Short mmCIF file of C-alpha atoms in Angstrom, two decimals:
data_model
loop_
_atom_site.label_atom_id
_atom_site.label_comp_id
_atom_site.label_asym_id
_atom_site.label_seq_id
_atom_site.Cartn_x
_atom_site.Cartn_y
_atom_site.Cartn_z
CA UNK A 1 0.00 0.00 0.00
CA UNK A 2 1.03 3.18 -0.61
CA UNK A 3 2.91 5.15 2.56
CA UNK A 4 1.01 8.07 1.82
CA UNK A 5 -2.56 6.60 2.68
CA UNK A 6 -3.85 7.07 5.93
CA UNK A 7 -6.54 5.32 7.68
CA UNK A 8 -8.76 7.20 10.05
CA UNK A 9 -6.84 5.87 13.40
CA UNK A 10 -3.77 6.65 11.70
CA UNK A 11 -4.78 10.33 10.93
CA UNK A 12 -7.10 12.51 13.05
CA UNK A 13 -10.06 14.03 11.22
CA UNK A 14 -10.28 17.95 11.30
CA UNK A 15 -14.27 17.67 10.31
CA UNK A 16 -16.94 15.38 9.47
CA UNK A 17 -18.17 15.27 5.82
CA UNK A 18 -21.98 17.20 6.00
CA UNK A 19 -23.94 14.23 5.91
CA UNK A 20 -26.50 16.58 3.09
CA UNK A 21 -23.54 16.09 0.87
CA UNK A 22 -24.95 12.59 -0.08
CA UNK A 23 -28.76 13.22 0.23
CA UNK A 24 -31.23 14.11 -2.00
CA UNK A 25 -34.96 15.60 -0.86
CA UNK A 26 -38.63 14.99 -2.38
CA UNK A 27 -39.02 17.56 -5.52
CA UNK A 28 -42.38 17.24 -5.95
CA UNK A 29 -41.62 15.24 -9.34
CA UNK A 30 -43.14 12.15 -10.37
CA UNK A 31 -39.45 10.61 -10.74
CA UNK A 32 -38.15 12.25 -7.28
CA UNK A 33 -37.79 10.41 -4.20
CA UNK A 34 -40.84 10.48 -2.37
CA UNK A 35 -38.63 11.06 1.48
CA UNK A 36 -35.05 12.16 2.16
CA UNK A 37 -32.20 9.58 1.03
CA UNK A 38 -29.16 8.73 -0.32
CA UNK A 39 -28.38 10.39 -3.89
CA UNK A 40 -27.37 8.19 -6.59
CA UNK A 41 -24.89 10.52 -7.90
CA UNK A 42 -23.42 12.34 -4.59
CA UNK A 43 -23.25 9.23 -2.50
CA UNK A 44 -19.36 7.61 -2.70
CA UNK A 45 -20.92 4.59 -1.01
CA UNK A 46 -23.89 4.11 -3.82
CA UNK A 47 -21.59 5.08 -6.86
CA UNK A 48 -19.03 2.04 -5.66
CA UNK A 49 -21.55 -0.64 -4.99
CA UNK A 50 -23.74 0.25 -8.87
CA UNK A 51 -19.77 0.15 -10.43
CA UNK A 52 -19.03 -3.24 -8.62
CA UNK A 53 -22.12 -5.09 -8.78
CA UNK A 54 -22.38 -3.91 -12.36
CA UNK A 55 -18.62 -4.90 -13.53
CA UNK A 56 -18.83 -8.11 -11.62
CA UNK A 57 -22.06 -9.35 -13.55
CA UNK A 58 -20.68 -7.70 -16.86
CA UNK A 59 -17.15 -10.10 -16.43
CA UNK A 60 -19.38 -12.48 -14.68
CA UNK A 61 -21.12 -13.19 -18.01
CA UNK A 62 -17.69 -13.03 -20.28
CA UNK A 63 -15.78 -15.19 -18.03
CA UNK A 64 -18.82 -17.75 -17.87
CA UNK A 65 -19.62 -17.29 -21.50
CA UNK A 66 -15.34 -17.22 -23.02
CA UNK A 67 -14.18 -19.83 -20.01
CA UNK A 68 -17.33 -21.63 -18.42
CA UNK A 69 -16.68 -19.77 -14.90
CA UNK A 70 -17.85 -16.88 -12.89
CA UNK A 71 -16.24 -14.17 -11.09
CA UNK A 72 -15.62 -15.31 -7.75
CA UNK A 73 -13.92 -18.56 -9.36
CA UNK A 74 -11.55 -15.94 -11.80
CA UNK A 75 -11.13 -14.55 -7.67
CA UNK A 76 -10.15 -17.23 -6.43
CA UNK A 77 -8.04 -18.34 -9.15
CA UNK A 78 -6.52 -14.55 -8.92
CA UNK A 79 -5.72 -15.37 -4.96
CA UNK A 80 -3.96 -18.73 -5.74
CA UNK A 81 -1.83 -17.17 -8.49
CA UNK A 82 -0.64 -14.77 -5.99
CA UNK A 83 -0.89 -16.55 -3.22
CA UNK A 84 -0.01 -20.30 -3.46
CA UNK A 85 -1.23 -22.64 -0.57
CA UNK A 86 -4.07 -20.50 0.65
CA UNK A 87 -6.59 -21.34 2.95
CA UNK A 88 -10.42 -21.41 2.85
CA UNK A 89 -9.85 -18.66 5.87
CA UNK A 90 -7.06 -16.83 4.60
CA UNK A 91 -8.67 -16.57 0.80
CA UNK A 92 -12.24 -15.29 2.62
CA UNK A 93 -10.11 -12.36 4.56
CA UNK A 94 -7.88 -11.33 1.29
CA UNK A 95 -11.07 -10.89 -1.06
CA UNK A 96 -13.09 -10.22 1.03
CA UNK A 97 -16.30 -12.52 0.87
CA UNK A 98 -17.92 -14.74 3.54
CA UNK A 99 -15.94 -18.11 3.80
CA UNK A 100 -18.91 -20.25 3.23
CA UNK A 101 -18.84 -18.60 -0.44
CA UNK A 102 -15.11 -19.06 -0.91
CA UNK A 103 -15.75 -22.96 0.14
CA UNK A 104 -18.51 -23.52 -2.48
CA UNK A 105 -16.18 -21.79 -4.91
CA UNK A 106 -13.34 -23.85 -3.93
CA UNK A 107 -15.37 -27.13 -4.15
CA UNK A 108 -16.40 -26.28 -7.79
CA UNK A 109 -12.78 -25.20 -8.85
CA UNK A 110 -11.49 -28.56 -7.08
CA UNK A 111 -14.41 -30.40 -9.10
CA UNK A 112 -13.20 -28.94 -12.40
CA UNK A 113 -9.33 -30.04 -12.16
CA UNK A 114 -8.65 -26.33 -11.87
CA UNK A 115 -7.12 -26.09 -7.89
CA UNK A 116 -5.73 -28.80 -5.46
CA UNK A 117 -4.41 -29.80 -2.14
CA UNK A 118 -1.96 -31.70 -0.81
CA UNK A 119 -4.27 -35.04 -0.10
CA UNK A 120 -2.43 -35.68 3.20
CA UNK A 121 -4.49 -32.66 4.89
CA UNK A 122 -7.85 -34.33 6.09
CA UNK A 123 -9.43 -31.06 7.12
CA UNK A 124 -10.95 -29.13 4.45
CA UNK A 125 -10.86 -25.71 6.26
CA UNK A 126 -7.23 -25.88 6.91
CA UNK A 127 -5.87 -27.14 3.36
CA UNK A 128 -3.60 -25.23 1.49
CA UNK A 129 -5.11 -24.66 -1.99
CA UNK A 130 -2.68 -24.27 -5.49
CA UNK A 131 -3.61 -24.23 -8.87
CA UNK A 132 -3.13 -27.10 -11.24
CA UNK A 133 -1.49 -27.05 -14.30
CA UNK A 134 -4.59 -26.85 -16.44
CA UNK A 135 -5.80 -24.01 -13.49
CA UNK A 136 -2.61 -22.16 -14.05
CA UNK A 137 -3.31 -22.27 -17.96
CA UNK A 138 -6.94 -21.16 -17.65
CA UNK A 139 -5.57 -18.37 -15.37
CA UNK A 140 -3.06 -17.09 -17.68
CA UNK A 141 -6.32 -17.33 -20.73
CA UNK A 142 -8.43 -15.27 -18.22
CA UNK A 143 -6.03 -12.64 -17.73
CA UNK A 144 -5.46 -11.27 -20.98
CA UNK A 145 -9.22 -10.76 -20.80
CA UNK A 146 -9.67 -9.40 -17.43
CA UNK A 147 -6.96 -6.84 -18.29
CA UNK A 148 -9.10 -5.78 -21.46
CA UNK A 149 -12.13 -5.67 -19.18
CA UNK A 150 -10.71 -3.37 -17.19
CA UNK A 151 -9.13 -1.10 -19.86
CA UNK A 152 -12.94 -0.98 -20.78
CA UNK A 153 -13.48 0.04 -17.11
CA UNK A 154 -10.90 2.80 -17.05
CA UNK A 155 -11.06 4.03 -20.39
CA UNK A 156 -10.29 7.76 -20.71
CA UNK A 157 -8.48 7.67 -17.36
CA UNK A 158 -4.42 8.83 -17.20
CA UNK A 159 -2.54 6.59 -15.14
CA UNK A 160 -1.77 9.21 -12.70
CA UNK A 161 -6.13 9.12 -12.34
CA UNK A 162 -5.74 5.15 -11.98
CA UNK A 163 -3.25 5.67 -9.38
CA UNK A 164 -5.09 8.48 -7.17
CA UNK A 165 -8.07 6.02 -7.24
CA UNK A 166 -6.26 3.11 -6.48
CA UNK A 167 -4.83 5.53 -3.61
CA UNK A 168 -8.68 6.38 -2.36
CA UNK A 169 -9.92 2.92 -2.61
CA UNK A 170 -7.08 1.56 -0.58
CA UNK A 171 -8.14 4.39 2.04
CA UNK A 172 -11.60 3.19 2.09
CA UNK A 173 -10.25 -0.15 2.47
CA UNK A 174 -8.15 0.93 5.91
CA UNK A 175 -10.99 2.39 7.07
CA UNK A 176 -13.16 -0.39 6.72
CA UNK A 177 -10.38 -2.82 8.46
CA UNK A 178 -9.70 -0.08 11.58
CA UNK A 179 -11.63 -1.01 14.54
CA UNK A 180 -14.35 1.47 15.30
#
C-alpha cells in the first residue's frame, strides 16, 4: 500500500463530511424520491456498490460465457496465483467474501481439475489450496481478458487518475479494516 494513505486511526479528522452532501430531498416530481435519502450521484458509497455489482455481472457473463466460470472462481483463481497454498480462511479475509462462499467456490474449482491440495491434509478448512497445471493455464487465458475488461473500465483515465483512485480505494479499504 502506498505510505502516503492514511486510515482514520492513523490520521485525526479535522471535520466530518456534511452528511446533506450525499442526500437528495422529495421535488415534488413524479421521478423524485418520495422522502429524504441517499443520492445516486453524490453518494461515494452508492456510486461504488452500482460500479461493482455492475462490472462483476458484466465479467461475470464473459468469463462464464469465453471460459465456463464466474467471477468469484476468476477470484479465487486470482488469490492462488498470488498466493499459493491459501486457505479457505485466509482466501475469505484477502477478497473479502464470507468463507462459506469461498468454500462452495473452492469445491467447484477442485471439481473442475482447476485447484488442489496436498491429499495428506484431512481437514478441508485448513488445506492449502494451489492451482493445477490446467488451473494455471486457464488463469493465464483469463487474464489477458480481465486486463481488457478493465481497460474498458478505465477508459479515458491517465494513469496518474488510476493511481489516485487506487490511492482512495485503498483508504476506504483501511478504514473499513480499523476497529471502530
Amino acid at each position: 500500500m502506498n505510505p502516503s494513505i492514511k486510515s482514520k486511526s492513523q490520521t485525526a479528522r479535522k471535520a466530518e463530511l456534511d452528511t446533506n452532501l450525499f442526500l437528495i430531498s422529495p421535488n415534488g416530481t413524479e421521478t423524485g424520491p418520495v422522502r429524504e435519502t441517499l443520492s445516486f450521484k453524490r453518494s461515494p458509497s452508492v456510486q461504488l456498490t452500482f460500479v461493482a455489482n455492475r462490472y462483476a455481472r458484466h465479467v461475470s457473463q464473459v468469463y462464464n460465457r469465453e471460459f465456463g466460470i464466474g467471477v468469484m472462481d476468476w477470484r479465487m483463481l486470482v488469490m492462488l496465483a498470488r498466493e499459493p497454498s491459501s486457505s479457505v480462511s485466509h482466501a475469505s479475509r484477502t477478497i473479502g467474501i464470507d468463507k462459506a462462499a469461498v468454500s462452495r467456490c473452492v469445491k467447484r474449482l477442485e471439481s473442475m481439475g482447476l485447484i488442489e491440495a496436498p491429499p495428506s491434509m484431512a481437514n478441508k478448512s485448513r488445506k492449502k489450496w494451489h492451482l493445477t497445471t490446467a488451473g494455471g493455464k486457464l488463469h493465464d487465458e483469463i487474464l489477458t481478458v480481465s486486463l481488457s475488461q478493465q481497460s474498458t473500465l478505465l477508459d479515458g483515465f491517465s494513469e496518474s487518475e488510476v493511481g489516485i483512485l487506487n490511492d482512495l480505494l485503498a483508504r476506504m479499504l483501511c478504514n473499513l479494516n480499523d476497529p471502530e
